[in-house]
Amino acid sequence: MTTIEGSVALVTGGSRGIGRALVTALYERGAKKVYATARDPRTVTHPDAVPLALEVSDPASVAAAAEQAQDVTLLINNAGASVNASFLDAPVEDVRREFETNFYGPLLVTRAFVPVIERNGGGHILNVHSVLSWLGVAGSYSASKAALWSQTNSLRLDLRPRGIEVTGLHVGYVDTDMTAKIDAPKVTPESVAAQALDGIESGAFEVLADDLTRQVKAGLAADLGTLYPQLAA
């Protein structure tokens, strides 16, 4: 199990939404230092956070961030994109762009920081997934998050013997800029952040942060017509 108090964390996409809430919650639980990354570090507003420039899909940017943050013990891969490209109609480049951010981005960051966390005595990685990891209703976004879920499951097996625990965070609708135009029940970023950190500290393999996510996960063993009512019509 990982203790937040005294840890040194890095949160990708730490300037807004869930990322910003995670930065705040980490300090509230006694983290010693929190790096908050953004494409433009000037957008990081938390007064105690250490702003760090990072483009997760750019290997040079990832390497530079890892070089600057050599004391990290807790990595949170939160940065993501929502393109929702159609597999039939959208340019393939749009699909590829979503995977670059949502799948390859966390992979590049994880590969860069695993040696850092190991040198610092071990620690924890949290990957932010989505309820759409389990529902193929959002084109490239669903596929990229499903791929990230699989990546997380593999990394958990690979990293445990190296002293690094891995938790996957799954969320549905969160009250952030990304869901501003969606009319549906939403949980707050603060609630998600609190549950995520509880999961890290308890050593949970997965955190399901709302009722919708728990409902969908429970339905994975059912007939596909349960998850996709249009198939049962």
GROMACS .gro file of C-alpha atoms in nm, residues 52-144:
model
   93
   52LEU     CA    1   0.592   2.142  -1.552
   53ALA     CA    2   0.560   2.160  -1.930
   54LEU     CA    3   0.458   1.828  -2.083
   55GLU     CA    4   0.310   1.704  -2.408
   56VAL     CA    5   0.248   1.337  -2.333
   57SER     CA    6   0.260   1.229  -2.698
   58ASP     CA    7   0.604   1.388  -2.756
   59PRO     CA    8   0.892   1.160  -2.647
   60ALA     CA    9   1.133   1.454  -2.614
   61SER     CA   10   0.889   1.642  -2.389
   62VAL     CA   11   0.834   1.333  -2.176
   63ALA     CA   12   1.209   1.276  -2.139
   64ALA     CA   13   1.263   1.639  -2.038
   65ALA     CA   14   0.989   1.618  -1.773
   66ALA     CA   15   1.137   1.298  -1.629
   67GLU     CA   16   1.480   1.463  -1.614
   68GLN     CA   17   1.335   1.752  -1.414
   69ALA     CA   18   1.125   1.541  -1.176
   70GLN     CA   19   1.373   1.288  -1.044
   71ASP     CA   20   1.212   1.263  -0.699
   72VAL     CA   21   0.871   1.126  -0.808
   73THR     CA   22   0.725   0.830  -0.617
   74LEU     CA   23   0.362   0.858  -0.736
   75LEU     CA   24   0.265   0.901  -1.101
   76ILE     CA   25  -0.090   0.987  -1.209
   77ASN     CA   26  -0.157   0.955  -1.582
   78ASN     CA   27  -0.460   1.180  -1.610
   79ALA     CA   28  -0.406   1.377  -1.934
   80GLY     CA   29  -0.635   1.270  -2.215
   81ALA     CA   30  -0.815   1.377  -2.530
   82SER     CA   31  -1.174   1.331  -2.646
   83VAL     CA   32  -1.194   1.316  -3.026
   84ASN     CA   33  -1.467   1.049  -3.054
   85ALA     CA   34  -1.378   0.983  -3.417
   86SER     CA   35  -1.607   0.754  -3.612
   87PHE     CA   36  -1.437   0.437  -3.733
   88LEU     CA   37  -1.628   0.453  -4.062
   89ASP     CA   38  -1.636   0.822  -4.150
   90ALA     CA   39  -1.362   1.016  -3.969
   91PRO     CA   40  -1.009   1.053  -4.105
   92VAL     CA   41  -0.791   0.772  -3.976
   93GLU     CA   42  -0.554   1.044  -3.856
   94ASP     CA   43  -0.818   1.150  -3.601
   95VAL     CA   44  -0.833   0.797  -3.463
   96ARG     CA   45  -0.454   0.783  -3.450
   97ARG     CA   46  -0.439   1.120  -3.270
   98GLU     CA   47  -0.668   0.994  -2.995
   99PHE     CA   48  -0.453   0.686  -2.942
  100GLU     CA   49  -0.138   0.900  -2.935
  101THR     CA   50  -0.275   1.090  -2.635
  102ASN     CA   51  -0.485   0.830  -2.452
  103PHE     CA   52  -0.278   0.515  -2.505
  104TYR     CA   53   0.076   0.599  -2.616
  105GLY     CA   54   0.091   0.910  -2.396
  106PRO     CA   55   0.050   0.722  -2.067
  107LEU     CA   56   0.282   0.451  -2.199
  108LEU     CA   57   0.560   0.698  -2.277
  109VAL     CA   58   0.521   0.872  -1.942
  110THR     CA   59   0.514   0.544  -1.751
  111ARG     CA   60   0.824   0.411  -1.926
  112ALA     CA   61   1.007   0.734  -1.846
  113PHE     CA   62   0.912   0.740  -1.478
  114VAL     CA   63   0.935   0.372  -1.381
  115PRO     CA   64   1.315   0.393  -1.338
  116VAL     CA   65   1.271   0.714  -1.136
  117ILE     CA   66   1.015   0.556  -0.902
  118GLU     CA   67   1.232   0.245  -0.866
  119ARG     CA   68   1.537   0.451  -0.769
  120ASN     CA   69   1.326   0.626  -0.508
  121GLY     CA   70   1.232   0.299  -0.341
  122GLY     CA   71   0.912   0.208  -0.523
  123GLY     CA   72   0.571   0.369  -0.534
  124HIS     CA   73   0.247   0.382  -0.728
  125ILE     CA   74   0.097   0.459  -1.068
  126LEU     CA   75  -0.265   0.562  -1.124
  127ASN     CA   76  -0.408   0.552  -1.478
  128VAL     CA   77  -0.732   0.740  -1.546
  129HIS     CA   78  -0.965   0.532  -1.763
  130SER     CA   79  -1.333   0.576  -1.833
  131VAL     CA   80  -1.659   0.387  -1.814
  132LEU     CA   81  -1.623   0.392  -2.194
  133SER     CA   82  -1.331   0.152  -2.156
  134TRP     CA   83  -1.614  -0.103  -2.142
  135LEU     CA   84  -1.866   0.054  -2.383
  136GLY     CA   85  -1.790   0.091  -2.754
  137VAL     CA   86  -2.023   0.387  -2.806
  138ALA     CA   87  -1.771   0.668  -2.859
  139GLY     CA   88  -1.561   0.550  -3.151
  140SER     CA   89  -1.191   0.615  -3.112
  141TYR     CA   90  -1.230   0.743  -2.755
  142SER     CA   91  -1.385   0.417  -2.634
  143ALA     CA   92  -1.122   0.215  -2.817
  144SER     CA   93  -0.831   0.419  -2.682
   0.00000   0.00000   0.00000
